[in-house]
C-alpha positions as a printed NumPy array, in Angstrom:
array([[-11.742,  -9.934,   7.258],
       [ -7.968,  -9.783,   7.351],
       [ -5.324, -10.946,   9.778],
       [ -5.235,  -7.506,  11.423],
       [ -8.633,  -8.233,  12.909],
       [ -7.226, -11.475,  14.328],
       [ -4.573,  -9.52 ,  16.205],
       [ -7.313,  -7.334,  17.646],
       [ -9.584, -10.226,  18.616],
       [ -6.973, -12.09 ,  20.686],
       [ -6.298,  -9.376,  23.295],
       [ -9.947,  -8.327,  23.125],
       [-10.952, -11.884,  23.929],
       [ -8.449, -11.954,  26.775],
       [ -9.852,  -8.751,  28.268],
       [-13.386, -10.044,  27.894],
       [-12.429, -13.349,  29.505],
       [-10.732, -11.614,  32.437],
       [-13.759,  -9.374,  32.924],
       [-16.031, -12.41 ,  32.79 ],
       [-13.974, -14.263,  35.403],
       [-13.786, -11.241,  37.723],
       [-17.519, -10.522,  37.477],
       [-18.565, -14.165,  37.33 ],
       [-20.373, -13.548,  34.043],
       [-20.433, -16.774,  32.019],
       [-21.757, -15.008,  28.922],
       [-18.628, -12.833,  28.724],
       [-16.421, -15.891,  29.097],
       [-18.3  , -17.646,  26.278],
       [-17.959, -14.586,  24.04 ],
       [-14.247, -14.428,  24.81 ],
       [-13.789, -17.997,  23.585],
       [-15.512, -17.104,  20.335],
       [-13.212, -14.103,  19.926],
       [-10.119, -16.197,  20.647],
       [-11.041, -18.948,  18.184],
       [-11.968, -16.461,  15.464],
       [ -8.766, -14.488,  16.037],
       [ -6.584, -17.591,  15.835],
       [ -8.361, -18.779,  12.69 ],
       [ -7.849, -15.418,  10.999],
       [ -4.163, -15.344,  11.858],
       [ -3.568, -18.948,  10.79 ],
       [ -5.614, -18.511,   7.63 ],
       [ -3.398, -15.651,   6.549],
       [ -0.332, -17.908,   6.642],
       [ -1.803, -20.071,   3.901],
       [ -2.936, -17.306,   1.56 ],
       [ -1.228, -17.327,  -1.794],
       [  0.507, -14.095,  -2.746],
       [ -1.21 , -12.088,  -5.438],
       [ -0.244, -12.896,  -9.028],
       [  1.148,  -9.708, -10.605],
       [  0.036, -10.782, -14.099],
       [ -3.54 , -11.333, -12.982],
       [ -3.502,  -8.013, -11.13 ],
       [ -2.184,  -6.231, -14.24 ],
       [ -4.988,  -7.662, -16.39 ],
       [ -7.621,  -6.737, -13.806],
       [ -6.105,  -3.267, -13.353],
       [ -6.168,  -2.669, -17.117],
       [ -9.865,  -3.598, -17.031],
       [-10.465,  -0.893, -14.412],
       [-10.427,  -2.899, -11.183],
       [ -9.364,  -0.374,  -8.507],
       [ -8.541,  -3.124,  -6.002],
       [ -6.146,  -4.717,  -8.508],
       [ -4.456,  -1.352,  -9.07 ],
       [ -3.911,  -0.971,  -5.328],
       [ -2.607,  -4.547,  -5.265],
       [ -0.04 ,  -3.73 ,  -7.957],
       [  1.069,  -0.661,  -6.022],
       [  1.367,  -2.681,  -2.815],
       [  3.463,  -5.349,  -4.551],
       [  5.635,  -2.608,  -6.036],
       [  6.231,  -0.925,  -2.698],
       [  7.062,  -4.291,  -1.158],
       [  9.533,  -4.997,  -3.963],
       [ 11.164,  -1.592,  -3.453],
       [ 11.457,  -2.206,   0.3  ],
       [ 13.025,  -5.613,  -0.401],
       [ 15.661,  -4.03 ,  -2.646],
       [ 14.161,  -5.018,  -6.011],
       [ 13.766,  -1.618,  -7.712],
       [ 13.443,  -3.061, -11.243],
       [ 10.441,  -5.144, -10.195],
       [  8.989,  -2.18 ,  -8.337],
       [  9.333,   0.016, -11.415],
       [  7.682,  -2.564, -13.68 ],
       [  4.719,  -2.956, -11.32 ],
       [  4.347,   0.79 , -10.793],
       [  4.342,   1.372, -14.549],
       [  1.48 ,  -1.119, -14.882],
       [ -0.47 ,   0.707, -12.172],
       [  0.268,   4.052, -13.852],
       [ -1.139,   2.678, -17.135],
       [ -4.341,   2.014, -15.204],
       [ -4.368,   5.68 , -14.121],
       [ -3.342,   5.321, -10.477],
       [ -2.22 ,   8.75 ,  -9.261],
       [ -0.439,   7.426,  -6.171],
       [  1.587,   5.068,  -8.392],
       [  2.616,   8.048, -10.532],
       [  3.981,   9.699,  -7.41 ],
       [  5.724,   6.525,  -6.225],
       [  7.247,   5.948,  -9.659],
       [  8.544,   9.513,  -9.565],
       [ 10.117,   8.858,  -6.167],
       [ 11.738,   5.66 ,  -7.435],
       [ 13.106,   7.353, -10.551],
       [ 14.332,  10.293,  -8.445],
       [ 16.301,   7.929,  -6.19 ],
       [ 17.926,   6.257,  -9.193],
       [ 18.375,   9.081, -11.701],
       [ 17.662,  12.372,  -9.972],
       [ 14.936,  14.982,  -9.893],
       [ 15.156,  15.924, -13.574],
       [ 14.387,  12.361, -14.693],
       [ 11.545,  12.071, -12.175],
       [  9.91 ,  15.379, -13.14 ],
       [  7.522,  13.91 , -15.771],
       [  6.113,  11.428, -13.248],
       [  5.731,  14.094, -10.573],
       [  4.087,  16.408, -13.122],
       [  1.678,  13.66 , -14.176],
       [  0.691,  13.077, -10.54 ],
       [  0.353,  16.813,  -9.854],
       [ -1.872,  17.343, -12.897],
       [ -4.191,  14.638, -11.589],
       [ -4.461,  16.228,  -8.163],
       [ -1.741,  14.616,  -6.026],
       [ -1.301,  17.168,  -3.228],
       [  2.366,  16.525,  -2.454],
       [  3.331,  16.469,  -6.134],
       [  1.587,  19.818,  -6.621],
       [  3.883,  21.345,  -4.004],
       [  6.929,  20.543,  -6.137],
       [  5.672,  22.895,  -8.854],
       [  4.595,  25.891,  -6.789],
       [  6.925,  28.86 ,  -6.334],
       [  9.612,  27.824,  -3.908],
       [  9.022,  24.135,  -4.611],
       [ 11.717,  21.77 ,  -5.821],
       [ 10.611,  22.341,  -9.441],
       [  9.791,  25.693, -10.985],
       [  6.147,  26.234, -12.02 ],
       [  7.027,  25.686, -15.695],
       [  8.778,  22.393, -14.855],
       [ 12.071,  23.459, -16.378],
       [ 15.305,  23.911, -14.523],
       [ 14.995,  21.862, -11.298],
       [ 15.97 ,  23.828,  -8.216],
       [ 19.442,  23.   ,  -6.852]])
C-alpha cells in the first residue's frame, strides 16, 4: 500500500464519520476512525522511506526484475524533470539494457531534445521495432521519419 491510498482514506474516513454522526450509526464512526488512522500512518510512513538506490535497481534490472526496470525509468524521469539530463540519460540507458521499451522511447525523447531528431532516430527505431505505438508512428508515411529511417522530415 502506498501513500496514495492514505490520501484516499482520509477524506473517505471523513465522509464515513459524517454519515455515521448524521445517521447515529456508531459502527460507521468506528470504521471512520480506522480509516483515518490508517491513512495518516500511510502518509507519515512515506516520509521516512529511503529513496531507491540506482545501483541496486540496475543490478536487479539486469537480472530481469521488471519492477527494478520501472524504478530506473521513474528515477530517470524524475532526474529529467529536475534538470539533470545526464543522470536521466545514464539511468535510461541502464533500463534500455534490460530491454525496457518505454525507456527506449524516453531516451529517444531526451536525445532529441539535446541533439535533434537525427541523433534520436536509433532509439525511436529500437522502440518502434519492439512495438511502441507512438514510436511506430514516426516511421509510417507522413511521420517525422521516413519508413526507411533515412532523411528525417523537416
